[in-house]
């Protein structure tokens, strides 16, 4: 029986394979999706005793599949150059690169840059590192640091709204669900809940669950200044005027969620 997935599923953005003193290879292939190349590649790797320990692939609108992966060659008796020659013989293979990684015991991508979401360059940080950057500014500079972080978040929220509006051709509340879901995909929070939105009074209330900014700290007052700013920037676009956001509940204080009140400012 097939299991139906009803909850959020973590996804791996980048590989990180650890195995002490083991050599790893990085592999990149571009293949014709209409061919049998993919199946032939897998059979070739198996025949050469090369184990795929990580694999990423994506399909373009031109029906071209790009494949990236990490190989464990420890049971094989070939070289990256010899593997390239074997794979080049497969019909439908357009481009090949196999590279021995420069470090033993660690398998990750070193020859791909920049990381992209669509065609947009990204910078990838761990959630704890990202949170430590913005929380350290607040710790060192107090209210002044919190104000800076708020305005950075506000700018980020406003830019996200404007970018998505241009990309999707949507405005106002039509973009609300898109932007909040997208920020969840970015890792800013686990989930969100719109409690109230009033376009006439320009007010809104919402809950944020497991905010990245607040999950690693303990505080006696609300801590979500960056998230407050992001929400203000988003609702500026949604409501069509500058707004301010207050945080009334916060997980850094022991509350089960962070709650925000958006109002004219």
JSON list of C-alpha atoms in Angstrom, two decimals, residues 11-222:
[
{"chain": "A", "resi": 11, "resn": "UNK", "atom": "CA", "xyz": [14.42, 18.36, 1.46]},
{"chain": "A", "resi": 12, "resn": "UNK", "atom": "CA", "xyz": [18.18, 18.26, 0.97]},
{"chain": "A", "resi": 13, "resn": "UNK", "atom": "CA", "xyz": [19.44, 21.34, -0.82]},
{"chain": "A", "resi": 14, "resn": "UNK", "atom": "CA", "xyz": [23.05, 20.15, -1.03]},
{"chain": "A", "resi": 15, "resn": "UNK", "atom": "CA", "xyz": [24.83, 16.84, -0.34]},
{"chain": "A", "resi": 16, "resn": "UNK", "atom": "CA", "xyz": [27.04, 16.29, 2.68]},
{"chain": "A", "resi": 17, "resn": "UNK", "atom": "CA", "xyz": [28.42, 12.76, 2.81]},
{"chain": "A", "resi": 18, "resn": "UNK", "atom": "CA", "xyz": [30.81, 11.86, 5.64]},
{"chain": "A", "resi": 19, "resn": "UNK", "atom": "CA", "xyz": [32.95, 8.73, 5.71]},
{"chain": "A", "resi": 20, "resn": "UNK", "atom": "CA", "xyz": [36.38, 8.81, 7.31]},
{"chain": "A", "resi": 21, "resn": "UNK", "atom": "CA", "xyz": [39.33, 8.56, 4.87]},
{"chain": "A", "resi": 22, "resn": "UNK", "atom": "CA", "xyz": [37.06, 7.62, 1.96]},
{"chain": "A", "resi": 23, "resn": "UNK", "atom": "CA", "xyz": [37.59, 9.10, -1.51]},
{"chain": "A", "resi": 24, "resn": "UNK", "atom": "CA", "xyz": [34.62, 10.61, -3.34]},
{"chain": "A", "resi": 25, "resn": "UNK", "atom": "CA", "xyz": [34.04, 11.73, -6.91]},
{"chain": "A", "resi": 26, "resn": "UNK", "atom": "CA", "xyz": [31.71, 14.43, -8.16]},
{"chain": "A", "resi": 27, "resn": "UNK", "atom": "CA", "xyz": [29.77, 13.62, -11.34]},
{"chain": "A", "resi": 28, "resn": "UNK", "atom": "CA", "xyz": [27.88, 15.91, -13.70]},
{"chain": "A", "resi": 29, "resn": "UNK", "atom": "CA", "xyz": [25.91, 14.78, -16.76]},
{"chain": "A", "resi": 30, "resn": "UNK", "atom": "CA", "xyz": [23.63, 16.45, -19.27]},
{"chain": "A", "resi": 31, "resn": "UNK", "atom": "CA", "xyz": [21.46, 13.95, -21.11]},
{"chain": "A", "resi": 32, "resn": "UNK", "atom": "CA", "xyz": [18.59, 13.81, -23.58]},
{"chain": "A", "resi": 33, "resn": "UNK", "atom": "CA", "xyz": [15.47, 12.97, -21.55]},
{"chain": "A", "resi": 34, "resn": "UNK", "atom": "CA", "xyz": [13.85, 11.24, -24.51]},
{"chain": "A", "resi": 35, "resn": "UNK", "atom": "CA", "xyz": [16.68, 8.70, -24.71]},
{"chain": "A", "resi": 36, "resn": "UNK", "atom": "CA", "xyz": [17.49, 5.61, -22.63]},
{"chain": "A", "resi": 37, "resn": "UNK", "atom": "CA", "xyz": [20.67, 7.30, -21.42]},
{"chain": "A", "resi": 38, "resn": "UNK", "atom": "CA", "xyz": [19.69, 7.57, -17.75]},
{"chain": "A", "resi": 39, "resn": "UNK", "atom": "CA", "xyz": [19.05, 3.85, -17.38]},
{"chain": "A", "resi": 40, "resn": "UNK", "atom": "CA", "xyz": [22.24, 3.02, -19.29]},
{"chain": "A", "resi": 41, "resn": "UNK", "atom": "CA", "xyz": [24.28, 5.33, -17.01]},
{"chain": "A", "resi": 42, "resn": "UNK", "atom": "CA", "xyz": [22.95, 3.58, -13.90]},
{"chain": "A", "resi": 43, "resn": "UNK", "atom": "CA", "xyz": [23.79, 0.17, -15.38]},
{"chain": "A", "resi": 44, "resn": "UNK", "atom": "CA", "xyz": [27.31, 1.34, -16.26]},
{"chain": "A", "resi": 45, "resn": "UNK", "atom": "CA", "xyz": [27.96, 2.64, -12.75]},
{"chain": "A", "resi": 46, "resn": "UNK", "atom": "CA", "xyz": [26.72, -0.63, -11.24]},
{"chain": "A", "resi": 47, "resn": "UNK", "atom": "CA", "xyz": [28.86, -2.70, -13.61]},
{"chain": "A", "resi": 48, "resn": "UNK", "atom": "CA", "xyz": [31.94, -0.69, -12.58]},
{"chain": "A", "resi": 49, "resn": "UNK", "atom": "CA", "xyz": [31.11, -1.05, -8.84]},
{"chain": "A", "resi": 50, "resn": "UNK", "atom": "CA", "xyz": [30.69, 2.70, -8.44]},
{"chain": "A", "resi": 51, "resn": "UNK", "atom": "CA", "xyz": [28.11, 3.57, -5.78]},
{"chain": "A", "resi": 52, "resn": "UNK", "atom": "CA", "xyz": [25.99, 6.69, -6.03]},
{"chain": "A", "resi": 53, "resn": "UNK", "atom": "CA", "xyz": [25.71, 8.12, -2.52]},
{"chain": "A", "resi": 54, "resn": "UNK", "atom": "CA", "xyz": [23.89, 11.30, -3.57]},
{"chain": "A", "resi": 55, "resn": "UNK", "atom": "CA", "xyz": [21.97, 12.25, -6.71]},
{"chain": "A", "resi": 56, "resn": "UNK", "atom": "CA", "xyz": [20.23, 15.42, -7.90]},
{"chain": "A", "resi": 57, "resn": "UNK", "atom": "CA", "xyz": [18.50, 15.89, -11.23]},
{"chain": "A", "resi": 58, "resn": "UNK", "atom": "CA", "xyz": [16.33, 18.45, -12.94]},
{"chain": "A", "resi": 59, "resn": "UNK", "atom": "CA", "xyz": [14.47, 18.53, -16.25]},
{"chain": "A", "resi": 60, "resn": "UNK", "atom": "CA", "xyz": [14.50, 21.63, -18.46]},
{"chain": "A", "resi": 61, "resn": "UNK", "atom": "CA", "xyz": [11.72, 22.70, -20.79]},
{"chain": "A", "resi": 62, "resn": "UNK", "atom": "CA", "xyz": [14.04, 21.68, -23.64]},
{"chain": "A", "resi": 63, "resn": "UNK", "atom": "CA", "xyz": [13.68, 18.07, -22.41]},
{"chain": "A", "resi": 64, "resn": "UNK", "atom": "CA", "xyz": [17.28, 17.98, -21.17]},
{"chain": "A", "resi": 65, "resn": "UNK", "atom": "CA", "xyz": [18.09, 16.35, -17.83]},
{"chain": "A", "resi": 66, "resn": "UNK", "atom": "CA", "xyz": [20.98, 17.66, -15.75]},
{"chain": "A", "resi": 67, "resn": "UNK", "atom": "CA", "xyz": [22.31, 15.12, -13.27]},
{"chain": "A", "resi": 68, "resn": "UNK", "atom": "CA", "xyz": [24.68, 15.92, -10.38]},
{"chain": "A", "resi": 69, "resn": "UNK", "atom": "CA", "xyz": [25.89, 13.42, -7.85]},
{"chain": "A", "resi": 70, "resn": "UNK", "atom": "CA", "xyz": [28.52, 12.09, -5.48]},
{"chain": "A", "resi": 71, "resn": "UNK", "atom": "CA", "xyz": [30.13, 8.71, -6.20]},
{"chain": "A", "resi": 72, "resn": "UNK", "atom": "CA", "xyz": [31.87, 6.30, -3.84]},
{"chain": "A", "resi": 73, "resn": "UNK", "atom": "CA", "xyz": [34.54, 4.60, -6.02]},
{"chain": "A", "resi": 74, "resn": "UNK", "atom": "CA", "xyz": [36.08, 2.48, -3.24]},
{"chain": "A", "resi": 75, "resn": "UNK", "atom": "CA", "xyz": [34.88, -0.86, -4.68]},
{"chain": "A", "resi": 76, "resn": "UNK", "atom": "CA", "xyz": [35.59, 0.02, -8.30]},
{"chain": "A", "resi": 77, "resn": "UNK", "atom": "CA", "xyz": [38.73, -0.29, -10.36]},
{"chain": "A", "resi": 78, "resn": "UNK", "atom": "CA", "xyz": [38.54, 2.68, -12.70]},
{"chain": "A", "resi": 79, "resn": "UNK", "atom": "CA", "xyz": [39.43, 6.37, -12.77]},
{"chain": "A", "resi": 80, "resn": "UNK", "atom": "CA", "xyz": [37.39, 9.53, -13.33]},
{"chain": "A", "resi": 81, "resn": "UNK", "atom": "CA", "xyz": [38.88, 9.86, -16.81]},
{"chain": "A", "resi": 82, "resn": "UNK", "atom": "CA", "xyz": [38.10, 6.23, -17.72]},
{"chain": "A", "resi": 83, "resn": "UNK", "atom": "CA", "xyz": [34.54, 6.64, -16.44]},
{"chain": "A", "resi": 84, "resn": "UNK", "atom": "CA", "xyz": [34.05, 9.71, -18.63]},
{"chain": "A", "resi": 85, "resn": "UNK", "atom": "CA", "xyz": [35.15, 7.67, -21.66]},
{"chain": "A", "resi": 86, "resn": "UNK", "atom": "CA", "xyz": [32.66, 4.89, -20.82]},
{"chain": "A", "resi": 87, "resn": "UNK", "atom": "CA", "xyz": [29.76, 7.23, -20.27]},
{"chain": "A", "resi": 88, "resn": "UNK", "atom": "CA", "xyz": [30.55, 9.16, -23.46]},
{"chain": "A", "resi": 89, "resn": "UNK", "atom": "CA", "xyz": [29.76, 5.99, -25.43]},
{"chain": "A", "resi": 90, "resn": "UNK", "atom": "CA", "xyz": [26.12, 6.05, -24.29]},
{"chain": "A", "resi": 91, "resn": "UNK", "atom": "CA", "xyz": [23.67, 7.50, -26.85]},
{"chain": "A", "resi": 92, "resn": "UNK", "atom": "CA", "xyz": [21.86, 10.54, -25.50]},
{"chain": "A", "resi": 93, "resn": "UNK", "atom": "CA", "xyz": [24.70, 11.72, -23.25]},
{"chain": "A", "resi": 94, "resn": "UNK", "atom": "CA", "xyz": [25.46, 15.34, -24.16]},
{"chain": "A", "resi": 95, "resn": "UNK", "atom": "CA", "xyz": [28.00, 16.44, -21.56]},
{"chain": "A", "resi": 96, "resn": "UNK", "atom": "CA", "xyz": [30.08, 14.67, -18.88]},
{"chain": "A", "resi": 97, "resn": "UNK", "atom": "CA", "xyz": [32.37, 15.71, -16.05]},
{"chain": "A", "resi": 98, "resn": "UNK", "atom": "CA", "xyz": [33.77, 13.40, -13.37]},
{"chain": "A", "resi": 99, "resn": "UNK", "atom": "CA", "xyz": [36.14, 14.93, -10.82]},
{"chain": "A", "resi": 100, "resn": "UNK", "atom": "CA", "xyz": [37.95, 13.42, -7.84]},
{"chain": "A", "resi": 101, "resn": "UNK", "atom": "CA", "xyz": [37.15, 15.55, -4.81]},
{"chain": "A", "resi": 102, "resn": "UNK", "atom": "CA", "xyz": [40.20, 17.10, -3.15]},
{"chain": "A", "resi": 103, "resn": "UNK", "atom": "CA", "xyz": [39.37, 15.96, 0.41]},
{"chain": "A", "resi": 104, "resn": "UNK", "atom": "CA", "xyz": [39.10, 12.47, 1.84]},
{"chain": "A", "resi": 105, "resn": "UNK", "atom": "CA", "xyz": [36.16, 11.60, 4.04]},
{"chain": "A", "resi": 106, "resn": "UNK", "atom": "CA", "xyz": [33.92, 14.41, 2.78]},
{"chain": "A", "resi": 107, "resn": "UNK", "atom": "CA", "xyz": [31.58, 14.30, -0.20]},
{"chain": "A", "resi": 108, "resn": "UNK", "atom": "CA", "xyz": [29.97, 17.55, -1.35]},
{"chain": "A", "resi": 109, "resn": "UNK", "atom": "CA", "xyz": [29.77, 19.71, -4.45]},
{"chain": "A", "resi": 110, "resn": "UNK", "atom": "CA", "xyz": [32.86, 21.82, -5.11]},
{"chain": "A", "resi": 111, "resn": "UNK", "atom": "CA", "xyz": [32.61, 22.52, -8.85]},
{"chain": "A", "resi": 112, "resn": "UNK", "atom": "CA", "xyz": [29.12, 24.02, -9.06]},
{"chain": "A", "resi": 113, "resn": "UNK", "atom": "CA", "xyz": [28.59, 27.77, -8.60]},
{"chain": "A", "resi": 114, "resn": "UNK", "atom": "CA", "xyz": [26.44, 29.65, -7.89]},
{"chain": "A", "resi": 115, "resn": "UNK", "atom": "CA", "xyz": [23.60, 27.73, -6.24]},
{"chain": "A", "resi": 116, "resn": "UNK", "atom": "CA", "xyz": [20.39, 28.73, -7.99]},
{"chain": "A", "resi": 117, "resn": "UNK", "atom": "CA", "xyz": [16.67, 28.82, -7.30]},
{"chain": "A", "resi": 118, "resn": "UNK", "atom": "CA", "xyz": [15.33, 28.93, -10.84]},
{"chain": "A", "resi": 119, "resn": "UNK", "atom": "CA", "xyz": [17.76, 31.40, -12.37]},
{"chain": "A", "resi": 120, "resn": "UNK", "atom": "CA", "xyz": [18.27, 33.39, -9.15]},
{"chain": "A", "resi": 121, "resn": "UNK", "atom": "CA", "xyz": [21.69, 33.08, -7.42]},
{"chain": "A", "resi": 122, "resn": "UNK", "atom": "CA", "xyz": [21.41, 32.02, -3.78]},
{"chain": "A", "resi": 123, "resn": "UNK", "atom": "CA", "xyz": [23.58, 32.05, -0.67]},
{"chain": "A", "resi": 124, "resn": "UNK", "atom": "CA", "xyz": [22.98, 28.99, 1.52]},
{"chain": "A", "resi": 125, "resn": "UNK", "atom": "CA", "xyz": [23.50, 29.18, 5.31]},
{"chain": "A", "resi": 126, "resn": "UNK", "atom": "CA", "xyz": [22.52, 26.81, 8.08]},
{"chain": "A", "resi": 127, "resn": "UNK", "atom": "CA", "xyz": [19.47, 28.04, 9.99]},
{"chain": "A", "resi": 128, "resn": "UNK", "atom": "CA", "xyz": [21.47, 28.27, 13.23]},
{"chain": "A", "resi": 129, "resn": "UNK", "atom": "CA", "xyz": [24.24, 30.31, 11.58]},
{"chain": "A", "resi": 130, "resn": "UNK", "atom": "CA", "xyz": [21.72, 32.68, 10.00]},
{"chain": "A", "resi": 131, "resn": "UNK", "atom": "CA", "xyz": [19.93, 33.12, 13.33]},
{"chain": "A", "resi": 132, "resn": "UNK", "atom": "CA", "xyz": [23.22, 33.68, 15.17]},
{"chain": "A", "resi": 133, "resn": "UNK", "atom": "CA", "xyz": [24.16, 36.54, 12.81]},
{"chain": "A", "resi": 134, "resn": "UNK", "atom": "CA", "xyz": [20.98, 38.52, 13.36]},
{"chain": "A", "resi": 135, "resn": "UNK", "atom": "CA", "xyz": [20.70, 37.69, 17.07]},
{"chain": "A", "resi": 136, "resn": "UNK", "atom": "CA", "xyz": [24.33, 38.67, 17.73]},
{"chain": "A", "resi": 137, "resn": "UNK", "atom": "CA", "xyz": [23.63, 42.14, 16.30]},
{"chain": "A", "resi": 138, "resn": "UNK", "atom": "CA", "xyz": [20.74, 42.52, 18.74]},
{"chain": "A", "resi": 139, "resn": "UNK", "atom": "CA", "xyz": [22.85, 41.22, 21.64]},
{"chain": "A", "resi": 140, "resn": "UNK", "atom": "CA", "xyz": [25.73, 43.60, 20.98]},
{"chain": "A", "resi": 141, "resn": "UNK", "atom": "CA", "xyz": [23.76, 46.74, 20.11]},
{"chain": "A", "resi": 142, "resn": "UNK", "atom": "CA", "xyz": [20.50, 46.26, 21.99]},
{"chain": "A", "resi": 143, "resn": "UNK", "atom": "CA", "xyz": [17.54, 48.31, 20.78]},
{"chain": "A", "resi": 144, "resn": "UNK", "atom": "CA", "xyz": [19.63, 49.94, 18.05]},
{"chain": "A", "resi": 145, "resn": "UNK", "atom": "CA", "xyz": [20.61, 46.51, 16.73]},
{"chain": "A", "resi": 146, "resn": "UNK", "atom": "CA", "xyz": [16.98, 45.34, 16.87]},
{"chain": "A", "resi": 147, "resn": "UNK", "atom": "CA", "xyz": [15.92, 48.41, 14.88]},
{"chain": "A", "resi": 148, "resn": "UNK", "atom": "CA", "xyz": [18.55, 47.71, 12.21]},
{"chain": "A", "resi": 149, "resn": "UNK", "atom": "CA", "xyz": [17.46, 44.08, 11.93]},
{"chain": "A", "resi": 150, "resn": "UNK", "atom": "CA", "xyz": [13.81, 45.14, 11.68]},
{"chain": "A", "resi": 151, "resn": "UNK", "atom": "CA", "xyz": [14.52, 47.51, 8.78]},
{"chain": "A", "resi": 152, "resn": "UNK", "atom": "CA", "xyz": [16.63, 44.88, 7.00]},
{"chain": "A", "resi": 153, "resn": "UNK", "atom": "CA", "xyz": [13.69, 42.47, 7.27]},
{"chain": "A", "resi": 154, "resn": "UNK", "atom": "CA", "xyz": [11.28, 45.14, 6.08]},
{"chain": "A", "resi": 155, "resn": "UNK", "atom": "CA", "xyz": [13.42, 45.76, 2.99]},
{"chain": "A", "resi": 156, "resn": "UNK", "atom": "CA", "xyz": [13.62, 42.00, 2.32]},
{"chain": "A", "resi": 157, "resn": "UNK", "atom": "CA", "xyz": [9.85, 41.59, 2.62]},
{"chain": "A", "resi": 158, "resn": "UNK", "atom": "CA", "xyz": [9.16, 44.55, 0.36]},
{"chain": "A", "resi": 159, "resn": "UNK", "atom": "CA", "xyz": [11.63, 43.37, -2.29]},
{"chain": "A", "resi": 160, "resn": "UNK", "atom": "CA", "xyz": [10.19, 39.84, -2.21]},
{"chain": "A", "resi": 161, "resn": "UNK", "atom": "CA", "xyz": [6.68, 41.18, -2.72]},
{"chain": "A", "resi": 162, "resn": "UNK", "atom": "CA", "xyz": [7.72, 43.43, -5.61]},
{"chain": "A", "resi": 163, "resn": "UNK", "atom": "CA", "xyz": [9.76, 40.67, -7.29]},
{"chain": "A", "resi": 164, "resn": "UNK", "atom": "CA", "xyz": [6.95, 38.13, -7.07]},
{"chain": "A", "resi": 165, "resn": "UNK", "atom": "CA", "xyz": [4.42, 40.70, -8.24]},
{"chain": "A", "resi": 166, "resn": "UNK", "atom": "CA", "xyz": [6.47, 41.33, -11.39]},
{"chain": "A", "resi": 167, "resn": "UNK", "atom": "CA", "xyz": [7.11, 37.63, -11.92]},
{"chain": "A", "resi": 168, "resn": "UNK", "atom": "CA", "xyz": [3.53, 36.39, -11.40]},
{"chain": "A", "resi": 169, "resn": "UNK", "atom": "CA", "xyz": [1.56, 39.47, -12.41]},
{"chain": "A", "resi": 170, "resn": "UNK", "atom": "CA", "xyz": [-0.33, 39.46, -9.10]},
{"chain": "A", "resi": 171, "resn": "UNK", "atom": "CA", "xyz": [-0.94, 42.12, -6.46]},
{"chain": "A", "resi": 172, "resn": "UNK", "atom": "CA", "xyz": [-2.46, 42.53, -3.02]},
{"chain": "A", "resi": 173, "resn": "UNK", "atom": "CA", "xyz": [-4.00, 39.58, -1.20]},
{"chain": "A", "resi": 174, "resn": "UNK", "atom": "CA", "xyz": [-3.53, 37.28, -4.19]},
{"chain": "A", "resi": 175, "resn": "UNK", "atom": "CA", "xyz": [0.17, 37.33, -3.37]},
{"chain": "A", "resi": 176, "resn": "UNK", "atom": "CA", "xyz": [-0.19, 36.85, 0.40]},
{"chain": "A", "resi": 177, "resn": "UNK", "atom": "CA", "xyz": [-0.35, 33.04, 0.39]},
{"chain": "A", "resi": 178, "resn": "UNK", "atom": "CA", "xyz": [2.37, 32.81, -2.25]},
{"chain": "A", "resi": 179, "resn": "UNK", "atom": "CA", "xyz": [4.85, 34.95, -0.33]},
{"chain": "A", "resi": 180, "resn": "UNK", "atom": "CA", "xyz": [4.25, 33.31, 3.07]},
{"chain": "A", "resi": 181, "resn": "UNK", "atom": "CA", "xyz": [4.47, 29.82, 1.59]},
{"chain": "A", "resi": 182, "resn": "UNK", "atom": "CA", "xyz": [7.63, 30.77, -0.28]},
{"chain": "A", "resi": 183, "resn": "UNK", "atom": "CA", "xyz": [9.30, 32.03, 2.91]},
{"chain": "A", "resi": 184, "resn": "UNK", "atom": "CA", "xyz": [8.42, 28.71, 4.53]},
{"chain": "A", "resi": 185, "resn": "UNK", "atom": "CA", "xyz": [10.24, 27.06, 1.61]},
{"chain": "A", "resi": 186, "resn": "UNK", "atom": "CA", "xyz": [13.22, 29.33, 2.31]},
{"chain": "A", "resi": 187, "resn": "UNK", "atom": "CA", "xyz": [13.29, 28.02, 5.90]},
{"chain": "A", "resi": 188, "resn": "UNK", "atom": "CA", "xyz": [12.24, 31.18, 7.76]},
{"chain": "A", "resi": 189, "resn": "UNK", "atom": "CA", "xyz": [9.42, 29.34, 9.56]},
{"chain": "A", "resi": 190, "resn": "UNK", "atom": "CA", "xyz": [7.83, 25.90, 9.72]},
{"chain": "A", "resi": 191, "resn": "UNK", "atom": "CA", "xyz": [4.27, 27.10, 9.23]},
{"chain": "A", "resi": 192, "resn": "UNK", "atom": "CA", "xyz": [2.04, 30.16, 9.42]},
{"chain": "A", "resi": 193, "resn": "UNK", "atom": "CA", "xyz": [-1.61, 30.96, 10.07]},
{"chain": "A", "resi": 194, "resn": "UNK", "atom": "CA", "xyz": [-3.49, 34.07, 8.99]},
{"chain": "A", "resi": 195, "resn": "UNK", "atom": "CA", "xyz": [-5.81, 35.00, 11.87]},
{"chain": "A", "resi": 196, "resn": "UNK", "atom": "CA", "xyz": [-7.36, 38.19, 10.54]},
{"chain": "A", "resi": 197, "resn": "UNK", "atom": "CA", "xyz": [-6.84, 40.53, 7.58]},
{"chain": "A", "resi": 198, "resn": "UNK", "atom": "CA", "xyz": [-8.84, 43.75, 7.23]},
{"chain": "A", "resi": 199, "resn": "UNK", "atom": "CA", "xyz": [-8.04, 45.76, 4.08]},
{"chain": "A", "resi": 200, "resn": "UNK", "atom": "CA", "xyz": [-10.30, 48.62, 5.22]},
{"chain": "A", "resi": 201, "resn": "UNK", "atom": "CA", "xyz": [-8.51, 49.34, 8.52]},
{"chain": "A", "resi": 202, "resn": "UNK", "atom": "CA", "xyz": [-5.15, 48.12, 7.10]},
{"chain": "A", "resi": 203, "resn": "UNK", "atom": "CA", "xyz": [-4.74, 45.65, 9.97]},
{"chain": "A", "resi": 204, "resn": "UNK", "atom": "CA", "xyz": [-3.82, 41.98, 10.12]},
{"chain": "A", "resi": 205, "resn": "UNK", "atom": "CA", "xyz": [-2.90, 39.30, 12.64]},
{"chain": "A", "resi": 206, "resn": "UNK", "atom": "CA", "xyz": [-0.99, 36.09, 12.04]},
{"chain": "A", "resi": 207, "resn": "UNK", "atom": "CA", "xyz": [0.86, 33.29, 13.78]},
{"chain": "A", "resi": 208, "resn": "UNK", "atom": "CA", "xyz": [4.31, 32.04, 12.82]},
{"chain": "A", "resi": 209, "resn": "UNK", "atom": "CA", "xyz": [5.37, 28.59, 14.01]},
{"chain": "A", "resi": 210, "resn": "UNK", "atom": "CA", "xyz": [9.02, 27.72, 14.72]},
{"chain": "A", "resi": 211, "resn": "UNK", "atom": "CA", "xyz": [10.55, 31.00, 13.55]},
{"chain": "A", "resi": 212, "resn": "UNK", "atom": "CA", "xyz": [14.22, 30.56, 12.61]},
{"chain": "A", "resi": 213, "resn": "UNK", "atom": "CA", "xyz": [15.07, 33.84, 14.35]},
{"chain": "A", "resi": 214, "resn": "UNK", "atom": "CA", "xyz": [13.64, 32.79, 17.70]},
{"chain": "A", "resi": 215, "resn": "UNK", "atom": "CA", "xyz": [14.04, 29.02, 17.98]},
{"chain": "A", "resi": 216, "resn": "UNK", "atom": "CA", "xyz": [17.65, 29.15, 19.21]},
{"chain": "A", "resi": 217, "resn": "UNK", "atom": "CA", "xyz": [17.34, 31.86, 21.88]},
{"chain": "A", "resi": 218, "resn": "UNK", "atom": "CA", "xyz": [15.63, 32.33, 25.24]},
{"chain": "A", "resi": 219, "resn": "UNK", "atom": "CA", "xyz": [14.45, 35.81, 26.09]},
{"chain": "A", "resi": 220, "resn": "UNK", "atom": "CA", "xyz": [12.10, 37.64, 28.42]},
{"chain": "A", "resi": 221, "resn": "UNK", "atom": "CA", "xyz": [10.64, 39.76, 25.62]},
{"chain": "A", "resi": 222, "resn": "UNK", "atom": "CA", "xyz": [9.68, 39.21, 21.96]}
]
